[in-house]
XYZ file of C-alpha atoms in Angstrom:
512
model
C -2.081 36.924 14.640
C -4.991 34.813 13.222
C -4.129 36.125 10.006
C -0.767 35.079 10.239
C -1.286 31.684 10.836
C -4.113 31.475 8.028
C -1.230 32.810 5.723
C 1.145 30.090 6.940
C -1.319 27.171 6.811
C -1.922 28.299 3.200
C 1.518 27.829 2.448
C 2.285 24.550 3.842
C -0.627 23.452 2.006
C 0.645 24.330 -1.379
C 3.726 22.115 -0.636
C 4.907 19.689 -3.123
C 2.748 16.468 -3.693
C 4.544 13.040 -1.795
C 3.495 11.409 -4.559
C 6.905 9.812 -5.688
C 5.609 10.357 -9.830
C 4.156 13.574 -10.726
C 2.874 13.773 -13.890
C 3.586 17.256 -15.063
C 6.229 17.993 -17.542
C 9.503 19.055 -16.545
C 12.006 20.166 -19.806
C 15.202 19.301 -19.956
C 17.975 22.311 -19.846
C 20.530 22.604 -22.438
C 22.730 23.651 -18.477
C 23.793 19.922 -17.131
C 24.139 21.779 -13.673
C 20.656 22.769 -13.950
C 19.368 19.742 -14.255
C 21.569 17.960 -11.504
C 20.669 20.213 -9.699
C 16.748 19.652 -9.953
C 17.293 16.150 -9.759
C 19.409 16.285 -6.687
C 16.178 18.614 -5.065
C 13.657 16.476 -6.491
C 15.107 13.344 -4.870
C 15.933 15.614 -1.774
C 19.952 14.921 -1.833
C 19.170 11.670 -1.136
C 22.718 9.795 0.250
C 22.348 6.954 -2.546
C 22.185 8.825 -5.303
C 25.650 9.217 -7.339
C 27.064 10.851 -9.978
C 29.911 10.396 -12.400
C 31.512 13.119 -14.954
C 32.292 11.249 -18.489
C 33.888 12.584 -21.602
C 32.758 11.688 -24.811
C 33.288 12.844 -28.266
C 34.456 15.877 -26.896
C 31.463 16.566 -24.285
C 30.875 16.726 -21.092
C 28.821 14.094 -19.709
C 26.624 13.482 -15.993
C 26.131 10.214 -14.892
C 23.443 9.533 -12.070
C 21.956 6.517 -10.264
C 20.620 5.138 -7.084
C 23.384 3.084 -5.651
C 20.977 1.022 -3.957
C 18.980 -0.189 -6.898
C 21.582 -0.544 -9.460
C 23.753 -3.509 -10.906
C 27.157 -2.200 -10.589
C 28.357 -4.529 -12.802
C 26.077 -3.476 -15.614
C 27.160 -0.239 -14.704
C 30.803 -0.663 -15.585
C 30.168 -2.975 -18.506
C 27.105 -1.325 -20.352
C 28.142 2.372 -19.835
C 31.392 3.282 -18.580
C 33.645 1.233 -19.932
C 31.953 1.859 -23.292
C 32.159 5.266 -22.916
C 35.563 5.799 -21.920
C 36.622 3.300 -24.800
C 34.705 5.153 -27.836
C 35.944 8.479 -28.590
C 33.393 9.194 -31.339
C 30.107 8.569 -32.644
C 26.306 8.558 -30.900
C 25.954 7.831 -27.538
C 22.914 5.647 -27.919
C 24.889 3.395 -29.939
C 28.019 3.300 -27.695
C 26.172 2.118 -25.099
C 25.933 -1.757 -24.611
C 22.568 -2.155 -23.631
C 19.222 -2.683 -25.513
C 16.732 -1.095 -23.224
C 18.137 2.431 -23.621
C 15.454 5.388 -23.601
C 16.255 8.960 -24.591
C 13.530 11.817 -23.126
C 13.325 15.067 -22.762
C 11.479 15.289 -19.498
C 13.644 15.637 -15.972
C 10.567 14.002 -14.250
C 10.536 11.024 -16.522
C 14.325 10.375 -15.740
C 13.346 10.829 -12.212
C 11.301 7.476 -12.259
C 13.888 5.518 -14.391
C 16.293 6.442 -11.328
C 13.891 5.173 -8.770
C 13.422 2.025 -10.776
C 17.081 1.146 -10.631
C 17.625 3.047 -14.401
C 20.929 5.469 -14.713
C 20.600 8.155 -16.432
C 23.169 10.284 -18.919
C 23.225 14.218 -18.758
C 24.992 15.696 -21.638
C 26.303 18.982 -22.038
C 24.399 21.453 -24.211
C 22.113 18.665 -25.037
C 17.960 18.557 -24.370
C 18.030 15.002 -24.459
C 18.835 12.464 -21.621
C 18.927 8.432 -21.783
C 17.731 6.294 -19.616
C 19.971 3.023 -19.390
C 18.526 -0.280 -17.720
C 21.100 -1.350 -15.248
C 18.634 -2.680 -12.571
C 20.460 -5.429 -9.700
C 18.240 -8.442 -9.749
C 18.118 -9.387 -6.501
C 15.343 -12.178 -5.292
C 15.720 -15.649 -4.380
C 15.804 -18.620 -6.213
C 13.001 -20.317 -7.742
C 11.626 -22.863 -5.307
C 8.742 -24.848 -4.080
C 5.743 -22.853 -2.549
C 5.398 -23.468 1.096
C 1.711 -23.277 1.274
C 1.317 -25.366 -1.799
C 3.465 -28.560 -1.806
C 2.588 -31.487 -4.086
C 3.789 -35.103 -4.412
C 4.107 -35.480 -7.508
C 4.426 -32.570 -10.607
C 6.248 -29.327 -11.021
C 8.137 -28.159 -8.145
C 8.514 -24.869 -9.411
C 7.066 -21.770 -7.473
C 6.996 -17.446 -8.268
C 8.895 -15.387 -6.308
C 9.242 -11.567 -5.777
C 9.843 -10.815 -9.346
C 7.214 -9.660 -12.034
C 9.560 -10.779 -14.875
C 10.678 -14.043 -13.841
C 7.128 -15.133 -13.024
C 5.627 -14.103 -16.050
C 8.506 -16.029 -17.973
C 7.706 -19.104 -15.645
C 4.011 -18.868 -16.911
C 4.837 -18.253 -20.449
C 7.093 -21.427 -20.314
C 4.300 -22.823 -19.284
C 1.687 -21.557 -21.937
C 3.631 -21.454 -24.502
C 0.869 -19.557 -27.274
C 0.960 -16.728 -29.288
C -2.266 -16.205 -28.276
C -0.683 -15.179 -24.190
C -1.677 -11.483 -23.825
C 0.197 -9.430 -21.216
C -1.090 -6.004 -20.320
C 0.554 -4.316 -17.631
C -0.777 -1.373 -15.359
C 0.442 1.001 -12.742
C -1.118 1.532 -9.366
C -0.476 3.257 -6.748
C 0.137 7.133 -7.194
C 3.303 6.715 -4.175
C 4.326 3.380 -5.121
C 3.872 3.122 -8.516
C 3.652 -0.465 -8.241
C 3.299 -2.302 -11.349
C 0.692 -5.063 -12.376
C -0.098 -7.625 -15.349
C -3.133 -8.655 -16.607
C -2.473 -11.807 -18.055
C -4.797 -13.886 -20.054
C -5.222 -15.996 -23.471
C -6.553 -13.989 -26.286
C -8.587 -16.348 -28.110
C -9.994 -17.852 -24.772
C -10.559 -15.716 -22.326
C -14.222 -13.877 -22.493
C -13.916 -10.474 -24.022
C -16.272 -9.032 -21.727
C -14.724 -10.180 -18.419
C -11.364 -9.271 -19.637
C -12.907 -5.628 -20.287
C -14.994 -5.359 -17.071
C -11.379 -6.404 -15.008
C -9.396 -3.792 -17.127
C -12.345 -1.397 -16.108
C -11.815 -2.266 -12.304
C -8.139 -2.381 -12.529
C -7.864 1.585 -14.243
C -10.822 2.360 -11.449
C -7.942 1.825 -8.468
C -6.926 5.645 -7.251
C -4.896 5.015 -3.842
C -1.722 6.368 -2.784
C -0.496 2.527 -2.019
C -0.471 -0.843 -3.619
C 1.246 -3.082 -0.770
C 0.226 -6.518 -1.793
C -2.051 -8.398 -4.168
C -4.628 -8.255 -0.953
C -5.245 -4.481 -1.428
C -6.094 -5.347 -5.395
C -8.271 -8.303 -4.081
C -10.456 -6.038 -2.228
C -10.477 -3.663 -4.883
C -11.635 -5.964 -7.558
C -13.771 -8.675 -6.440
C -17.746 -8.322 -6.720
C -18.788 -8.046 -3.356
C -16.617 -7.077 -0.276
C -18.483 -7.735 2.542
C -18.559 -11.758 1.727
C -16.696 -14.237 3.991
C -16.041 -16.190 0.776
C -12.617 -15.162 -1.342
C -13.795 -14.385 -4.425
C -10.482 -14.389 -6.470
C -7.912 -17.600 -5.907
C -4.381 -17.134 -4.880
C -1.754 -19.102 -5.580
C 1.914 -19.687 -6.146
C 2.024 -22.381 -8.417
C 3.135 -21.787 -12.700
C 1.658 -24.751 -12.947
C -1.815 -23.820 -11.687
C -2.009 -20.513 -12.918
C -1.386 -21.924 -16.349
C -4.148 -24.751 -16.416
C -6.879 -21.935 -15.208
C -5.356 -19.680 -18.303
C -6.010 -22.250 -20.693
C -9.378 -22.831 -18.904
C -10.504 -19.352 -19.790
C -9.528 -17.412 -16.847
C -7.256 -14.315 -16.423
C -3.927 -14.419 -13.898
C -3.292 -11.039 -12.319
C 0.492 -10.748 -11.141
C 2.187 -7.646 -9.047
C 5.828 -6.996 -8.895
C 7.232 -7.734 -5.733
C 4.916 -10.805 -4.540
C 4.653 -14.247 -5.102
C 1.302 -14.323 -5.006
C -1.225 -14.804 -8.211
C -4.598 -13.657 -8.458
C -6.710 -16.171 -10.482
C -10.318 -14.901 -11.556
C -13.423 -15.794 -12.344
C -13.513 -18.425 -9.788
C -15.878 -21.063 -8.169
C -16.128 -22.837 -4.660
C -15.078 -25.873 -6.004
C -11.877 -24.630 -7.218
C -10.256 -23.774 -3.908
C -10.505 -27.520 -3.462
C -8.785 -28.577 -6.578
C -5.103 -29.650 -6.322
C -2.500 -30.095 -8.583
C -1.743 -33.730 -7.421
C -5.193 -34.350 -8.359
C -4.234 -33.992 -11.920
C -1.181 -35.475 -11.694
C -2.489 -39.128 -10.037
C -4.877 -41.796 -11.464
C -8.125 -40.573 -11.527
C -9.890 -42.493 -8.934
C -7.321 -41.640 -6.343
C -7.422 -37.582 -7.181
C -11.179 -38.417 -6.752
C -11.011 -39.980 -3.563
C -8.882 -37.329 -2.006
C -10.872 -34.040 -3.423
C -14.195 -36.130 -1.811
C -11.863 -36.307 1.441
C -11.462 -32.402 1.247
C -15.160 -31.578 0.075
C -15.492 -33.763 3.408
C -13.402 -31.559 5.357
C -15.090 -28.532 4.305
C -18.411 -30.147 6.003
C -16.450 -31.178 9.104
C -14.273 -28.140 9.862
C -17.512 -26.064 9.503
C -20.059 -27.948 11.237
C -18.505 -30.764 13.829
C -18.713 -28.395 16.576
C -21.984 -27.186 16.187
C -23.477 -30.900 15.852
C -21.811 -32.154 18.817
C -23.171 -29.079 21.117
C -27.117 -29.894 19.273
C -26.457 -33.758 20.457
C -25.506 -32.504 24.138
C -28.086 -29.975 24.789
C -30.857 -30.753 22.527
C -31.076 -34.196 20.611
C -29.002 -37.111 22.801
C -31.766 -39.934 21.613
C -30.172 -39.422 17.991
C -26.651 -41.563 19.656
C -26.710 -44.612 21.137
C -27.206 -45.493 24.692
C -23.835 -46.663 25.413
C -22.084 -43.285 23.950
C -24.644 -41.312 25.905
C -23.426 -42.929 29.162
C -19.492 -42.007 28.284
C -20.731 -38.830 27.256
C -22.404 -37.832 29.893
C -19.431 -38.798 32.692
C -16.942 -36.859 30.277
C -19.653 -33.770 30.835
C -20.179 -34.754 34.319
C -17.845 -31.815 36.321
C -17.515 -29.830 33.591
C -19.102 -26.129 34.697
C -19.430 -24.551 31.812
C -21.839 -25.650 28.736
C -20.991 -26.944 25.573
C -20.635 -23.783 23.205
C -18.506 -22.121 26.004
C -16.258 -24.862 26.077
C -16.208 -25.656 21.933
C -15.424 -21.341 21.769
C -12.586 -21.413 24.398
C -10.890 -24.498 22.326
C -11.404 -22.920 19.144
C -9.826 -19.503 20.348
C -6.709 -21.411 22.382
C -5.985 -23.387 18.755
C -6.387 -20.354 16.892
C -3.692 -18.692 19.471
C -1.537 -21.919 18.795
C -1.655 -21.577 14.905
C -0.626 -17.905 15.149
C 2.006 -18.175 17.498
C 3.732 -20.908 15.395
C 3.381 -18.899 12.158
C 4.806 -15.778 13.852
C 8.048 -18.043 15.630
C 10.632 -18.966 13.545
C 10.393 -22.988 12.401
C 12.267 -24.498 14.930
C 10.572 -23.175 17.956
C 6.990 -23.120 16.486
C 7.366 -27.216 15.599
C 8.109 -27.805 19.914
C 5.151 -24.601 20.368
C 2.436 -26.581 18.316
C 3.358 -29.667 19.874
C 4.338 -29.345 23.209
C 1.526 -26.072 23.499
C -1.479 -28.466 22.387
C -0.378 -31.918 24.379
C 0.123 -29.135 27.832
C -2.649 -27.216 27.072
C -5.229 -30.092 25.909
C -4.264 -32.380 29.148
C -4.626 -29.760 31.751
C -7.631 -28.117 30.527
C -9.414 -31.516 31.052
C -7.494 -32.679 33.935
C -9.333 -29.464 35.376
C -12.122 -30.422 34.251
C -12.757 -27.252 32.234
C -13.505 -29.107 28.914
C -14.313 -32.414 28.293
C -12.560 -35.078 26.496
C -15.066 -35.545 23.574
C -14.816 -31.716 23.174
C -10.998 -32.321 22.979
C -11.562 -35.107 20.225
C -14.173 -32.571 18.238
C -11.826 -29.977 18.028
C -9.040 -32.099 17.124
C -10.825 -33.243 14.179
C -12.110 -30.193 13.358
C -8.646 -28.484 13.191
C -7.719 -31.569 10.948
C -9.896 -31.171 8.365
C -9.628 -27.745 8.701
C -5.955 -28.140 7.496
C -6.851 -30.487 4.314
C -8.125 -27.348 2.061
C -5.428 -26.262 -0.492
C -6.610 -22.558 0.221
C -5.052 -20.906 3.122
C -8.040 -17.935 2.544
C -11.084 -20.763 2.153
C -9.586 -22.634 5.585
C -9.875 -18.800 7.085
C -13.244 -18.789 5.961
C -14.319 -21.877 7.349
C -13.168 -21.677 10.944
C -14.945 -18.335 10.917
C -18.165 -19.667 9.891
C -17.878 -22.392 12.281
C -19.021 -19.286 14.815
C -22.436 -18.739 13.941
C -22.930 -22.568 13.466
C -22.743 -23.147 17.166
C -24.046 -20.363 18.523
C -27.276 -21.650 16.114
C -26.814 -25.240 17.530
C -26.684 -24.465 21.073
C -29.946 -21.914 20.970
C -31.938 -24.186 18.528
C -30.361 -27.412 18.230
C -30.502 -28.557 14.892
C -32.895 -26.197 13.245
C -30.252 -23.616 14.558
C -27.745 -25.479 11.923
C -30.203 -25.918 9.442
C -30.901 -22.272 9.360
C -27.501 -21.239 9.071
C -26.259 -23.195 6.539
C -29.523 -22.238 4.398
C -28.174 -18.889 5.281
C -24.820 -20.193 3.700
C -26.242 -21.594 1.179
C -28.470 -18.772 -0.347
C -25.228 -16.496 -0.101
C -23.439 -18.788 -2.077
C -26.064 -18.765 -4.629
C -25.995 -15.387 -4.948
C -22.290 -14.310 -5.082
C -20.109 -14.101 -8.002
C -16.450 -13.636 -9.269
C -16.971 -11.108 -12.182
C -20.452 -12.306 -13.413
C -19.959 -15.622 -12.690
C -21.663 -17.936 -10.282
C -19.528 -18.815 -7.648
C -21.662 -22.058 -6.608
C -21.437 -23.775 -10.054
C -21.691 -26.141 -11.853
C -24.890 -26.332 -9.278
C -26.569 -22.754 -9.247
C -27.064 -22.539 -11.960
C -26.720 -26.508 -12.901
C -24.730 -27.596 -15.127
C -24.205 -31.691 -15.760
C -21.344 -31.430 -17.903
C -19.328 -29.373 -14.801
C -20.220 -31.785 -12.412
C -17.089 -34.100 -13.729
C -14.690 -32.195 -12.404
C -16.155 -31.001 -8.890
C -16.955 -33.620 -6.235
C -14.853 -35.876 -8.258
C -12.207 -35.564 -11.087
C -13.227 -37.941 -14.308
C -10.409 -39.577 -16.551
C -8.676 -36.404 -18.339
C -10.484 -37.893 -21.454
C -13.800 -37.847 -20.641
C -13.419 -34.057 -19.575
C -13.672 -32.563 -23.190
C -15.015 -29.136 -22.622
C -14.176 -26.286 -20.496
C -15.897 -25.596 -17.488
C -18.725 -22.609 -18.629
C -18.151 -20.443 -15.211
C -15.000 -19.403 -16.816
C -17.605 -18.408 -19.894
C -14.551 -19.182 -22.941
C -14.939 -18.907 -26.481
C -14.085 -21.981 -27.066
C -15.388 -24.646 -24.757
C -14.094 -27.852 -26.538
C -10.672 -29.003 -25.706
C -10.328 -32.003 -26.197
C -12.012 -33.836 -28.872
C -11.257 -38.045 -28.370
C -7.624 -38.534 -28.449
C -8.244 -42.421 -26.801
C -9.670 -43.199 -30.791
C -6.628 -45.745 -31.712
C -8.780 -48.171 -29.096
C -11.662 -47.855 -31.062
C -9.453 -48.267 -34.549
C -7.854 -51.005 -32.500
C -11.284 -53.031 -32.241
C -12.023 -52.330 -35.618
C -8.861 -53.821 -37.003
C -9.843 -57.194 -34.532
């Protein structure tokens, strides 16, 4: 008996791979019925797929597709109707469609199927053609969501590879715009491009993310997360390490910065690399505004990043630790609002932080209408009875108000993440130590950041290591002409871009 079921396990392990490519080599018979019917077992007489018998110049020919990927349309247009017009001549050239591929390899046709291809059988023939008739179904270009602007493009990628590359090549419009595209995913066979500018982007990074992308051997490719995590330099950090974004518009000034774009087919999502801290704070309205006001505002988020991150965890060193550090008067208010409260300050700042966490989820997870009344109603409900209980007081209500505020300011859903998680050890720091607790931390925080990097670059510059000439478009964004060079954690060949295009004031004065 135990020999029996040895022998059986054996077998079931020498089933066929689920992997939906293989990559052996499967001829093509000069029998069409042969190779229908491989196809038909390969793609396990799958209820989509169809077939069609054709005549032409005096042959027999097989059609088959995937009803649910292709354009019928195309299908009547480009082949049939061609077919059954033209009684003579090659089929190739019958055929009114210019990505046509002939093979003679059943598995090959096998993929161009399952990417929405059809694919002609002919009789006595060892050749078969692949036909694009793929349905293009996505949604309209439209404004991203997570990144809406004032003023600029309003433009946004969407769930096609194609159309997003064409929205960033109508934005970079160089010869120089390199595409390289890769396939990952041994069961999805999901499809990638590297995109970059030739004659800017650093030969060496380009190399070392071609290196990391060929590395990937997984069964799945899901989203541009599971690349993320594959890529970036060091896993375990809190801080993303790649940016993501949705915006032509931004993905095109980082290409022409030095940087490399990294887009998947079937999400709207970019990945932008090397990267910097600083750049999760940029905007495109920053750009797009008078200099002093896209100043102002990236100061207000550089503020928020402080504020988020460490509000809580002063307020709860000022109440257990350090109250002669606020005046007398505020002490007084502050101490009635603490007066019947039972439980101490970090208890109270975690339970707010964790019932606003459990607010933002449930309104991303209900559909618009009902998560608008959920954030609203939810916070005014939930923030007046907790203190009417007198199980948080009302300057821990105000903290955490102000804290979710600013958490809300950064551009970068992922950096925001990042922040209200590090807010954590911040308090736990400030209500054991005070505000040597803090101060540890965030020298904690602050070495990290010194140390990490996004594919050999620092991610803290242009102030580890410092760099003058970065600092003009960090903390604050100069006029567009005083920025002449590229920033140098994108390491490009070329670093001037600008050279003085304001000159016809100078030849101005000289004419006066």
């Amino acid at each position: 008996m135990r020999k029996l079921l040895k022998r059986k396990s054996k077998k079931t392990t020498k089933s066929r791979p689920y992997f939906s490519h293989p990559e052996n080599h499967e001829p093509v018979s000069t029998n069409m019925e042969e190779n229908k019917r491989f196809v038909e077992e390969q793609l396990f007489h799958t209820s989509d797929l169809f077939h069609k018998e054709l005549t032409f110049n005096g042959k027999k020919i097989l059609l088959l597709y995937l009803r649910t990927l292709v354009d019928q349309e195309k299908l009547q247009n480009f082949v049939i109707r061609p077919i059954n017009r033209t009684k003579a001549g090659e089929l190739s050239e019958t055929i009114n469609s210019s990505e046509v591929i002939n093979t003679s390899d059943l598995n090959e046709a096998i993929v161009g199927l399952m990417k929405g291809h059809c694919i002609l059988i002919s009789e006595n023939s060892e050749t078969i053609y692949i036909v694009s008739v793929i349905a293009n179904k996505y949604r309209n270009i439209d404004q991203p969501v997570s990144e809406q602007i004032i003023r600029g493009s309003h433009e946004g990628f969407i769930e096609s590879m194609l159309v997003n590359l064409y929205l960033i090549r109508k934005r970079v419009e160089n010869r120089n715009l390199t595409i390289k595209y890769f396939t990952l995913g041994k069961a999805t066979q999901t499809k990638v491009a590297l995109v970059y500018v030739n004659n800017l982007a650093n030969p060496e990074i380009i190399k070392e993310v071609e290196k990391r992308l060929n590395a990937i051997d997984t069964d799945s490719i899901q989203s541009p997360g599971f690349i993320e995590e594959y890529i970036e330099d060091s896993p375990y950090s809190p801080f993303p390490q790649l940016l993501n974004t949705e915006r032509p518009d931004r993905t095109g000034g980082h290409l022409l910065e030095g940087r490399f774009a990294i887009v998947m087919e079937g999400s709207p999502t970019v990945l932008i690399a090397p990267i910097t801290l600083f750049a999760f704070y940029q905007s495109p309205d920053d750009y797009n505004s008078r200099w002093y006001i896209g100043s102002f505002f990236r100061t207000v988020r550089l503020a928020s990043f402080l504020i988020s991150m460490g509000l809580p965890a002063i307020y709860i060193s000022i109440v257990s630790f350090h109250f002669e550090v606020i005046p007398i008067d505020l002490i007084f208010q502050i101490k009635n609002s603490l007066e019947n409260v039972p439980f101490p300050p970090l208890f109270e700042a975690i339970m707010m932080v964790i019932i606003l966490e459990l607010l933002r989820e449930a309104s991303i997870r209900l559909p618009p209408s009902i998560a608008q009344t959920i954030g609203v109603v939810g916070g005014l409900v939930i923030g007046t009875a907790v203190v009417e209980a007198s199980l948080v007081s009302n300057t821990m209500i105000i903290v955490i108000a102000l804290t979710a505020i600013s958490s809300f300011v950064v551009p970068s859903n992922e950096m925001s993440t990042t922040i209200r998680l590090l807010s954590f050890p911040l308090m736990i720091g400030a209500a054991t130590l005070g505000f040597f607790g803090i101060i540890f931390f965030l020298t904690l925080i602050l070495m990290h950041l010194c140390k990490l990097k996004s594919f050999g670059t620092p991610y803290f510059a242009p102030f580890a290591p410092f760099n003058p000439e970065g600092i003009k478009d960090t903390f604050i964004r100069l006029p567009i002409w005083k920025m002449n060079k590229r920033p140098l954690d994108s390491r490009p060949q070329h670093l001037n871009r600008e050279r003085f295009s304001r000159k016809w004031k100078k030849n101005d004065k000289e004419t006066e």
